[in-house]
mmCIF file of C-alpha atoms and ligand atoms in Angstrom:
data_model
loop_
_atom_site.group_PDB
_atom_site.id
_atom_site.type_symbol
_atom_site.label_atom_id
_atom_site.label_comp_id
_atom_site.label_asym_id
_atom_site.label_seq_id
_atom_site.Cartn_x
_atom_site.Cartn_y
_atom_site.Cartn_z
ATOM 1 C CA MET G 151 15.433 -20.581 10.285
ATOM 2 C CA ILE G 152 12.958 -20.271 13.123
ATOM 3 C CA ASP G 153 15.714 -18.650 15.258
ATOM 4 C CA GLN G 154 16.353 -16.113 12.628
ATOM 5 C CA LEU G 155 12.674 -15.282 12.229
ATOM 6 C CA THR G 156 12.256 -15.076 15.867
ATOM 7 C CA ASP G 157 15.112 -12.725 16.362
ATOM 8 C CA ALA G 158 13.897 -10.475 13.623
ATOM 9 C CA PHE G 159 10.181 -10.503 13.875
ATOM 10 C CA ALA G 160 8.869 -12.087 17.048
ATOM 11 C CA VAL G 161 6.899 -9.938 19.413
ATOM 12 C CA THR G 162 6.412 -11.123 23.061
ATOM 13 C CA ASN G 163 2.963 -12.484 23.572
ATOM 14 C CA HIS G 164 1.793 -11.570 19.981
ATOM 15 C CA VAL G 165 4.026 -12.966 17.186
ATOM 16 C CA ARG G 166 5.698 -16.435 17.501
ATOM 17 C CA PHE G 167 7.388 -18.667 14.955
ATOM 18 C CA SER G 168 7.617 -22.419 14.999
ATOM 19 C CA ASP G 169 7.879 -25.489 12.668
ATOM 20 C CA GLY G 170 4.608 -26.440 11.270
ATOM 21 C CA GLU G 171 3.582 -29.486 9.270
ATOM 22 C CA ASN G 172 6.535 -31.042 7.426
ATOM 23 C CA GLY G 173 8.928 -28.657 9.037
ATOM 24 C CA MET G 174 7.503 -25.656 7.208
ATOM 25 C CA PRO G 175 7.847 -22.482 9.197
ATOM 26 C CA VAL G 176 4.594 -20.938 10.561
ATOM 27 C CA VAL G 177 3.813 -17.703 12.329
ATOM 28 C CA LEU G 178 1.164 -17.395 15.127
ATOM 29 C CA LEU G 179 -0.459 -14.101 15.772
ATOM 30 C CA GLU G 180 -2.232 -13.709 19.108
ATOM 31 C CA ASN G 181 -4.146 -10.931 20.857
ATOM 32 C CA ARG G 182 -6.955 -10.620 23.344
ATOM 33 C CA PHE G 183 -9.489 -11.249 20.565
ATOM 34 C CA GLY G 184 -8.072 -14.533 19.258
ATOM 35 C CA SER G 185 -5.448 -16.032 17.203
ATOM 36 C CA ALA G 186 -4.389 -16.678 13.641
ATOM 37 C CA THR G 187 -1.766 -18.923 11.992
ATOM 38 C CA ALA G 188 -0.055 -18.498 8.687
ATOM 39 C CA TYR G 189 2.596 -20.510 6.776
ATOM 40 C CA LEU G 190 5.438 -18.798 5.004
ATOM 41 C CA HIS G 191 4.634 -21.277 2.242
ATOM 42 C CA GLY G 192 2.114 -19.392 0.151
ATOM 43 C CA ALA G 193 1.728 -16.629 2.921
ATOM 44 C CA HIS G 194 -1.164 -18.970 3.585
ATOM 45 C CA VAL G 195 -3.396 -18.237 6.548
ATOM 46 C CA THR G 196 -4.474 -21.657 7.912
ATOM 47 C CA ASP G 197 -6.359 -20.972 11.102
ATOM 48 C CA LEU G 198 -8.389 -18.186 12.613
ATOM 49 C CA ARG G 199 -10.017 -18.330 16.075
ATOM 50 C CA LEU G 200 -11.985 -15.410 17.455
ATOM 51 C CA ASN G 201 -12.778 -15.872 21.149
ATOM 52 C CA THR G 202 -16.308 -14.712 20.886
ATOM 53 C CA HIS G 203 -17.288 -17.953 19.006
ATOM 54 C CA PRO G 204 -15.757 -21.386 19.885
ATOM 55 C CA SER G 205 -15.438 -23.004 16.420
ATOM 56 C CA PRO G 206 -12.590 -22.254 14.143
ATOM 57 C CA VAL G 207 -13.640 -19.681 11.489
ATOM 58 C CA LEU G 208 -11.551 -21.341 8.634
ATOM 59 C CA TRP G 209 -11.815 -24.852 7.267
ATOM 60 C CA MET G 210 -8.657 -26.862 6.756
ATOM 61 C CA SER G 211 -8.526 -30.159 4.877
ATOM 62 C CA PRO G 212 -7.346 -33.123 7.217
ATOM 63 C CA LYS G 213 -5.721 -34.423 4.013
ATOM 64 C CA ALA G 214 -3.886 -31.120 3.172
ATOM 65 C CA VAL G 215 -0.390 -31.528 1.715
ATOM 66 C CA PHE G 216 2.471 -29.366 2.970
ATOM 67 C CA ALA G 217 5.057 -29.595 0.285
ATOM 68 C CA ASP G 218 7.115 -27.151 -2.028
ATOM 69 C CA GLY G 219 5.274 -26.363 -5.202
ATOM 70 C CA LYS G 220 1.840 -27.469 -3.853
ATOM 71 C CA ALA G 221 -1.006 -25.437 -2.482
ATOM 72 C CA ILE G 222 -2.333 -26.031 1.046
ATOM 73 C CA ARG G 223 -5.967 -27.185 0.856
ATOM 74 C CA GLY G 224 -8.060 -25.030 3.201
ATOM 75 C CA GLY G 225 -7.525 -21.756 5.045
ATOM 76 C CA VAL G 226 -6.891 -18.752 2.661
ATOM 77 C CA PRO G 227 -4.705 -19.759 -0.331
ATOM 78 C CA ILE G 228 -3.583 -16.640 -2.387
ATOM 79 C CA CYS G 229 -4.557 -17.155 -6.054
ATOM 80 C CA TRP G 230 -2.379 -14.825 -8.106
ATOM 81 C CA PRO G 231 -1.611 -13.610 -10.740
ATOM 82 C CA TRP G 232 -4.446 -15.346 -12.427
ATOM 83 C CA PHE G 233 -7.731 -16.957 -11.213
ATOM 84 C CA GLY G 234 -8.505 -20.511 -12.211
ATOM 85 C CA PRO G 235 -6.851 -21.994 -15.357
ATOM 86 C CA HIS G 236 -4.420 -19.841 -17.217
ATOM 87 C CA SER G 237 -6.375 -18.204 -20.157
ATOM 88 C CA ALA G 238 -3.842 -19.266 -22.853
ATOM 89 C CA ASP G 239 -2.064 -22.278 -21.462
ATOM 90 C CA GLU G 240 -3.801 -24.687 -19.054
ATOM 91 C CA SER G 241 -0.459 -26.589 -18.400
ATOM 92 C CA LYS G 242 0.356 -23.592 -16.049
ATOM 93 C CA PRO G 243 -0.728 -24.065 -12.448
ATOM 94 C CA ASN G 244 -4.405 -23.504 -11.729
ATOM 95 C CA HIS G 245 -4.858 -20.136 -9.781
ATOM 96 C CA GLY G 246 -1.276 -19.007 -10.478
ATOM 97 C CA PHE G 247 1.891 -19.563 -8.500
ATOM 98 C CA ALA G 248 1.748 -17.342 -5.383
ATOM 99 C CA ARG G 249 0.087 -20.100 -3.277
ATOM 100 C CA ASN G 250 2.786 -22.687 -4.296
ATOM 101 C CA ARG G 251 5.905 -20.734 -3.270
ATOM 102 C CA SER G 252 7.599 -19.758 -0.121
ATOM 103 C CA TRP G 253 7.236 -16.114 0.809
ATOM 104 C CA SER G 254 9.703 -14.027 3.018
ATOM 105 C CA VAL G 255 8.454 -12.320 6.208
ATOM 106 C CA ALA G 256 8.829 -8.530 5.708
ATOM 107 C CA GLY G 257 7.761 -7.222 8.991
ATOM 108 C CA SER G 258 5.665 -7.435 12.141
ATOM 109 C CA LYS G 259 4.023 -4.849 14.548
ATOM 110 C CA VAL G 260 1.612 -4.440 17.265
ATOM 111 C CA ASP G 261 -0.546 -1.222 17.064
ATOM 112 C CA ASP G 262 -3.216 -0.593 19.549
ATOM 113 C CA GLY G 263 -3.858 -4.221 20.088
ATOM 114 C CA GLU G 264 -3.837 -5.052 16.248
ATOM 115 C CA VAL G 265 -1.134 -7.663 15.445
ATOM 116 C CA THR G 266 0.287 -7.449 11.904
ATOM 117 C CA VAL G 267 2.724 -9.657 10.053
ATOM 118 C CA SER G 268 3.592 -8.922 6.437
ATOM 119 C CA PHE G 269 5.006 -11.204 3.786
ATOM 120 C CA SER G 270 6.799 -10.491 0.409
ATOM 121 C CA LEU G 271 7.485 -12.222 -2.830
ATOM 122 C CA SER G 272 9.105 -11.040 -6.061
ATOM 123 C CA GLN G 273 9.975 -12.529 -9.418
ATOM 124 C CA ASP G 274 12.569 -15.224 -10.111
ATOM 125 C CA ASP G 275 13.481 -17.242 -13.075
ATOM 126 C CA ALA G 276 10.593 -19.794 -12.246
ATOM 127 C CA THR G 277 7.830 -17.060 -11.955
ATOM 128 C CA LEU G 278 9.179 -15.241 -15.077
ATOM 129 C CA GLU G 279 8.844 -18.456 -17.045
ATOM 130 C CA LEU G 280 5.176 -18.740 -15.980
ATOM 131 C CA TRP G 281 4.385 -14.976 -16.131
ATOM 132 C CA PRO G 282 6.817 -12.608 -17.842
ATOM 133 C CA HIS G 283 6.578 -9.747 -15.432
ATOM 134 C CA GLU G 284 8.667 -8.366 -12.633
ATOM 135 C CA PHE G 285 6.638 -7.684 -9.372
ATOM 136 C CA GLU G 286 6.764 -6.986 -5.747
ATOM 137 C CA LEU G 287 3.893 -8.481 -3.734
ATOM 138 C CA GLU G 288 3.351 -7.489 -0.218
ATOM 139 C CA TYR G 289 0.772 -9.330 1.853
ATOM 140 C CA SER G 290 -0.140 -8.170 5.324
ATOM 141 C CA VAL G 291 -2.304 -10.143 7.792
ATOM 142 C CA SER G 292 -3.691 -8.169 10.637
ATOM 143 C CA LEU G 293 -5.581 -9.439 13.645
ATOM 144 C CA SER G 294 -7.679 -7.224 15.778
ATOM 145 C CA ASP G 295 -11.244 -8.195 16.640
ATOM 146 C CA ARG G 296 -11.260 -9.545 12.978
ATOM 147 C CA LEU G 297 -8.724 -10.608 10.445
ATOM 148 C CA ALA G 298 -7.657 -8.235 7.697
ATOM 149 C CA MET G 299 -5.800 -9.424 4.628
ATOM 150 C CA ARG G 300 -4.181 -7.034 2.205
ATOM 151 C CA LEU G 301 -2.419 -8.155 -0.990
ATOM 152 C CA GLN G 302 -0.589 -5.371 -2.819
ATOM 153 C CA PHE G 303 0.893 -5.899 -6.283
ATOM 154 C CA TRP G 304 3.575 -3.376 -7.516
ATOM 155 C CA ASN G 305 4.309 -3.627 -11.192
ATOM 156 C CA THR G 306 8.169 -3.176 -11.016
ATOM 157 C CA GLY G 307 8.466 -4.158 -14.665
ATOM 158 C CA SER G 308 8.491 -2.108 -17.808
ATOM 159 C CA ALA G 309 5.182 -3.374 -19.575
ATOM 160 C CA PRO G 310 1.552 -3.317 -18.327
ATOM 161 C CA ALA G 311 0.633 -6.519 -16.581
ATOM 162 C CA SER G 312 -2.834 -8.038 -16.476
ATOM 163 C CA VAL G 313 -3.617 -9.425 -12.946
ATOM 164 C CA GLY G 314 -6.355 -11.606 -11.686
ATOM 165 C CA GLY G 315 -6.587 -13.643 -8.517
ATOM 166 C CA ALA G 316 -8.443 -14.364 -5.327
ATOM 167 C CA LEU G 317 -8.124 -14.558 -1.490
ATOM 168 C CA HIS G 318 -9.642 -18.021 -1.783
ATOM 169 C CA SER G 319 -11.106 -18.336 1.751
ATOM 170 C CA TYR G 320 -12.308 -21.647 2.919
ATOM 171 C CA PHE G 321 -14.942 -21.197 5.795
ATOM 172 C CA LYS G 322 -15.909 -23.997 8.310
ATOM 173 C CA VAL G 323 -19.657 -24.426 8.700
ATOM 174 C CA SER G 324 -21.675 -26.532 10.942
ATOM 175 C CA GLN G 325 -23.456 -28.345 8.175
ATOM 176 C CA ILE G 326 -23.716 -27.308 4.565
ATOM 177 C CA GLU G 327 -27.392 -27.633 4.633
ATOM 178 C CA ASN G 328 -27.627 -25.070 7.509
ATOM 179 C CA SER G 329 -25.538 -22.571 5.738
ATOM 180 C CA THR G 330 -26.325 -19.760 3.144
ATOM 181 C CA VAL G 331 -24.425 -16.959 1.565
ATOM 182 C CA GLU G 332 -26.029 -13.533 0.969
ATOM 183 C CA PHE G 333 -24.694 -10.457 -0.756
ATOM 184 C CA GLY G 334 -27.476 -8.030 0.474
ATOM 185 C CA LYS G 335 -29.018 -7.485 -2.877
ATOM 186 C CA PRO G 336 -30.015 -9.512 -5.801
ATOM 187 C CA THR G 337 -26.903 -10.079 -7.963
ATOM 188 C CA GLU G 338 -25.664 -11.679 -11.260
ATOM 189 C CA TYR G 339 -23.259 -14.446 -11.414
ATOM 190 C CA TYR G 340 -21.323 -16.451 -14.016
ATOM 191 C CA ASP G 341 -21.933 -20.185 -13.589
ATOM 192 C CA GLN G 342 -18.574 -21.915 -14.017
ATOM 193 C CA LEU G 343 -20.390 -25.207 -14.267
ATOM 194 C CA GLU G 344 -22.387 -24.022 -17.246
ATOM 195 C CA ASP G 345 -19.834 -22.594 -19.563
ATOM 196 C CA MET G 346 -19.968 -19.169 -17.731
ATOM 197 C CA ALA G 347 -23.756 -18.735 -18.270
ATOM 198 C CA ARG G 348 -24.869 -15.521 -16.777
ATOM 199 C CA LYS G 349 -27.636 -15.980 -14.186
ATOM 200 C CA ARG G 350 -29.343 -13.930 -11.552
ATOM 201 C CA GLN G 351 -29.432 -14.723 -7.891
ATOM 202 C CA GLU G 352 -32.630 -13.764 -6.032
ATOM 203 C CA GLY G 353 -32.261 -14.440 -2.237
ATOM 204 C CA PRO G 354 -29.501 -16.334 -0.470
ATOM 205 C CA VAL G 355 -27.233 -18.850 -2.198
ATOM 206 C CA VAL G 356 -28.162 -22.322 -0.797
ATOM 207 C CA PHE G 357 -26.008 -25.538 -1.290
ATOM 208 C CA ASP G 358 -27.675 -28.750 -2.406
ATOM 209 C CA ARG G 359 -25.342 -29.496 -5.259
ATOM 210 C CA GLU G 360 -21.932 -28.466 -6.626
ATOM 211 C CA VAL G 361 -21.701 -24.646 -6.659
ATOM 212 C CA ASP G 362 -18.968 -22.878 -8.575
ATOM 213 C CA ARG G 363 -19.957 -19.281 -9.418
ATOM 214 C CA ILE G 364 -18.421 -15.950 -9.923
ATOM 215 C CA TYR G 365 -20.720 -13.347 -8.520
ATOM 216 C CA ILE G 366 -20.738 -9.599 -9.409
ATOM 217 C CA PRO G 367 -22.167 -8.065 -6.331
ATOM 218 C CA ASP G 368 -23.008 -4.441 -5.977
ATOM 219 C CA GLU G 369 -22.143 -4.529 -2.234
ATOM 220 C CA ASP G 370 -18.702 -5.076 -0.840
ATOM 221 C CA VAL G 371 -19.883 -7.516 1.959
ATOM 222 C CA ALA G 372 -20.799 -11.189 1.796
ATOM 223 C CA HIS G 373 -22.550 -12.802 4.795
ATOM 224 C CA ILE G 374 -22.273 -16.504 5.501
ATOM 225 C CA ASN G 375 -25.269 -17.465 7.722
ATOM 226 C CA ASP G 376 -24.811 -20.538 9.816
ATOM 227 C CA VAL G 377 -27.734 -21.543 12.059
ATOM 228 C CA GLY G 378 -25.839 -24.589 13.383
ATOM 229 C CA PHE G 379 -22.912 -22.538 14.802
ATOM 230 C CA ASP G 380 -25.368 -19.641 15.524
ATOM 231 C CA ARG G 381 -23.073 -17.160 13.735
ATOM 232 C CA ILE G 382 -22.799 -14.941 10.745
ATOM 233 C CA ILE G 383 -19.338 -14.630 9.027
ATOM 234 C CA ASN G 384 -18.937 -11.202 7.328
ATOM 235 C CA VAL G 385 -16.448 -11.015 4.473
ATOM 236 C CA THR G 386 -15.838 -7.389 3.289
ATOM 237 C CA SER G 387 -13.747 -6.797 0.291
ATOM 238 C CA GLN G 388 -11.964 -3.866 -1.591
ATOM 239 C CA GLY G 389 -10.271 -3.801 -4.875
ATOM 240 C CA SER G 390 -12.569 -6.419 -6.022
ATOM 241 C CA ARG G 391 -15.800 -6.559 -7.957
ATOM 242 C CA SER G 392 -16.093 -10.416 -8.110
ATOM 243 C CA ALA G 393 -16.741 -12.985 -5.373
ATOM 244 C CA VAL G 394 -16.378 -16.608 -6.003
ATOM 245 C CA VAL G 395 -18.704 -19.082 -4.142
ATOM 246 C CA TRP G 396 -17.567 -22.660 -4.349
ATOM 247 C CA ASN G 397 -18.528 -25.980 -2.751
ATOM 248 C CA PRO G 398 -17.309 -29.066 -4.671
ATOM 249 C CA TRP G 399 -20.156 -31.326 -3.409
ATOM 250 C CA THR G 400 -19.755 -35.137 -3.767
ATOM 251 C CA GLU G 401 -18.139 -36.076 -7.016
ATOM 252 C CA LYS G 402 -15.573 -33.311 -7.273
ATOM 253 C CA ALA G 403 -14.696 -33.939 -3.503
ATOM 254 C CA LYS G 404 -13.835 -37.475 -4.544
ATOM 255 C CA ARG G 405 -11.609 -36.393 -7.305
ATOM 256 C CA MET G 406 -9.430 -34.213 -5.176
ATOM 257 C CA GLY G 407 -6.647 -36.271 -3.392
ATOM 258 C CA ASP G 408 -6.139 -33.738 -0.633
ATOM 259 C CA PHE G 409 -9.848 -33.307 0.241
ATOM 260 C CA PRO G 410 -11.900 -35.931 2.266
ATOM 261 C CA ASP G 411 -14.986 -37.438 0.545
ATOM 262 C CA ASP G 412 -17.232 -35.881 3.111
ATOM 263 C CA GLY G 413 -15.322 -32.632 3.411
ATOM 264 C CA TYR G 414 -17.895 -30.747 1.371
ATOM 265 C CA ARG G 415 -20.333 -31.103 4.199
ATOM 266 C CA THR G 416 -18.660 -28.769 6.617
ATOM 267 C CA MET G 417 -17.135 -26.160 4.293
ATOM 268 C CA LEU G 418 -17.848 -23.511 1.639
ATOM 269 C CA CYS G 419 -15.592 -20.940 -0.050
ATOM 270 C CA VAL G 420 -16.371 -17.266 -0.462
ATOM 271 C CA GLU G 421 -13.504 -15.713 -2.295
ATOM 272 C CA THR G 422 -12.633 -12.009 -2.680
ATOM 273 C CA ALA G 423 -11.645 -12.245 -6.260
ATOM 274 C CA ASN G 424 -10.415 -10.470 -9.458
ATOM 275 C CA ALA G 425 -12.028 -12.947 -11.719
ATOM 276 C CA ALA G 426 -13.886 -13.018 -15.094
ATOM 277 C CA ASP G 427 -14.432 -9.278 -16.220
ATOM 278 C CA ASP G 428 -12.681 -8.098 -12.947
ATOM 279 C CA VAL G 429 -9.150 -8.569 -14.164
ATOM 280 C CA HIS G 430 -6.952 -5.504 -14.006
ATOM 281 C CA THR G 431 -4.269 -4.078 -16.274
ATOM 282 C CA ILE G 432 -1.704 -2.356 -14.108
ATOM 283 C CA GLU G 433 0.788 0.002 -15.636
ATOM 284 C CA PRO G 434 4.437 0.001 -14.882
ATOM 285 C CA ASN G 435 5.239 1.350 -11.456
ATOM 286 C CA ALA G 436 1.507 1.294 -10.453
ATOM 287 C CA ILE G 437 -0.062 -0.836 -7.777
ATOM 288 C CA HIS G 438 -3.209 -2.821 -7.300
ATOM 289 C CA VAL G 439 -4.550 -3.698 -3.901
ATOM 290 C CA LEU G 440 -7.012 -6.566 -3.127
ATOM 291 C CA GLU G 441 -8.219 -6.638 0.422
ATOM 292 C CA GLN G 442 -10.644 -8.615 2.570
ATOM 293 C CA THR G 443 -11.653 -8.658 6.324
ATOM 294 C CA ILE G 444 -13.348 -11.519 7.979
ATOM 295 C CA SER G 445 -15.294 -10.903 11.180
ATOM 296 C CA ILE G 446 -18.088 -12.762 13.076
ATOM 297 C CA ALA G 447 -21.443 -11.772 14.625
ATOM 298 C CA ASP G 448 -24.117 -13.701 16.361
ATOM 299 C CA ALA G 449 -26.868 -15.124 14.209
ATOM 300 C CA LYS G 450 -29.854 -12.841 14.074
HETATM 301 C C1 BG6 P 878 -12.356 -22.391 -6.962
HETATM 302 C C2 BG6 P 878 -12.799 -22.576 -8.440
HETATM 303 O O1 BG6 P 878 -12.006 -20.999 -6.840
HETATM 304 O O2 BG6 P 878 -11.269 -23.116 -6.721
HETATM 305 C C3 BG6 P 878 -13.125 -24.107 -8.641
HETATM 306 O O3 BG6 P 878 -13.901 -21.754 -8.827
HETATM 307 C C4 BG6 P 878 -11.864 -24.895 -8.248
HETATM 308 O O4 BG6 P 878 -13.332 -24.341 -10.087
HETATM 309 C C5 BG6 P 878 -11.433 -24.463 -6.818
HETATM 310 O O5 BG6 P 878 -12.210 -26.258 -8.337
HETATM 311 C C6 BG6 P 878 -10.274 -25.294 -6.313
HETATM 312 O O6 BG6 P 878 -9.223 -25.128 -7.172
HETATM 313 P P1 BG6 P 878 -7.930 -25.837 -6.786
HETATM 314 O O7 BG6 P 878 -6.854 -25.535 -7.851
HETATM 315 O O8 BG6 P 878 -7.465 -25.365 -5.495
HETATM 316 O O9 BG6 P 878 -8.239 -27.280 -6.719
#
């Protein structure tokens, strides 16, 4: 498989394929600004390094499981076509099925220093059983001096399809007490820990307990301020009016088998989402695009 991927899509010095954990194929993107790694399983970005800052941008669980039908814990899982539990049937996989399946590589290119690898996924018997719609998903991952991720859903079926989801990004932070998230302006959110109670955020989001919230920001950028790493991670979004902020804190961390008990101390999630009211009905033959870019600046 690696040989075929290499023949079809490798680009000298920029795009390389190899066996990752548990023999699962991975692609490495490299340019003068840094590197990124993605598994074909879930089209899952597991690593991002930007040379301007020494520490990895994304958090990966040391207990992550790499197996068919299972989502990798950390990096950027693609939650799709629904966010969280299925609204009518909680026996269906949390966060949909896109992150649990193997995707195909659809293309690679280098354009003015920007390295792009794209992946595709479409329906099969198993997805139709979980979600009765035909679809073509294309996901491109582009490394320039930042990482851009673009998820395009094309409704190839004959009925309208309701889609939610998230680019569920796990960020590495120096220490959770040193880290805050800001949306630029005061913003409202749904508290998933209090039955979706609607609340208002004034000032930055701080982490001193479990946080599981769906924000509805006016601005399309979130800032993760980390004084310990002396950096600000900027997450910009398009096709999204909701942003999930999550840290499992102590008890939930213990309940997750693929998450270390103290993992919550060095990570937080800011997810470019289509969640809560931000679910989209897409007509046959229409598309919906969800995008985010991740970049880093020095702390002010
Ligand atoms: C977040 C949800 O997006 O994902 C949390 O808001 C959830 O409620 C978390 O616990 C992790 O979900 P999972 O399915 O990857 O364990």
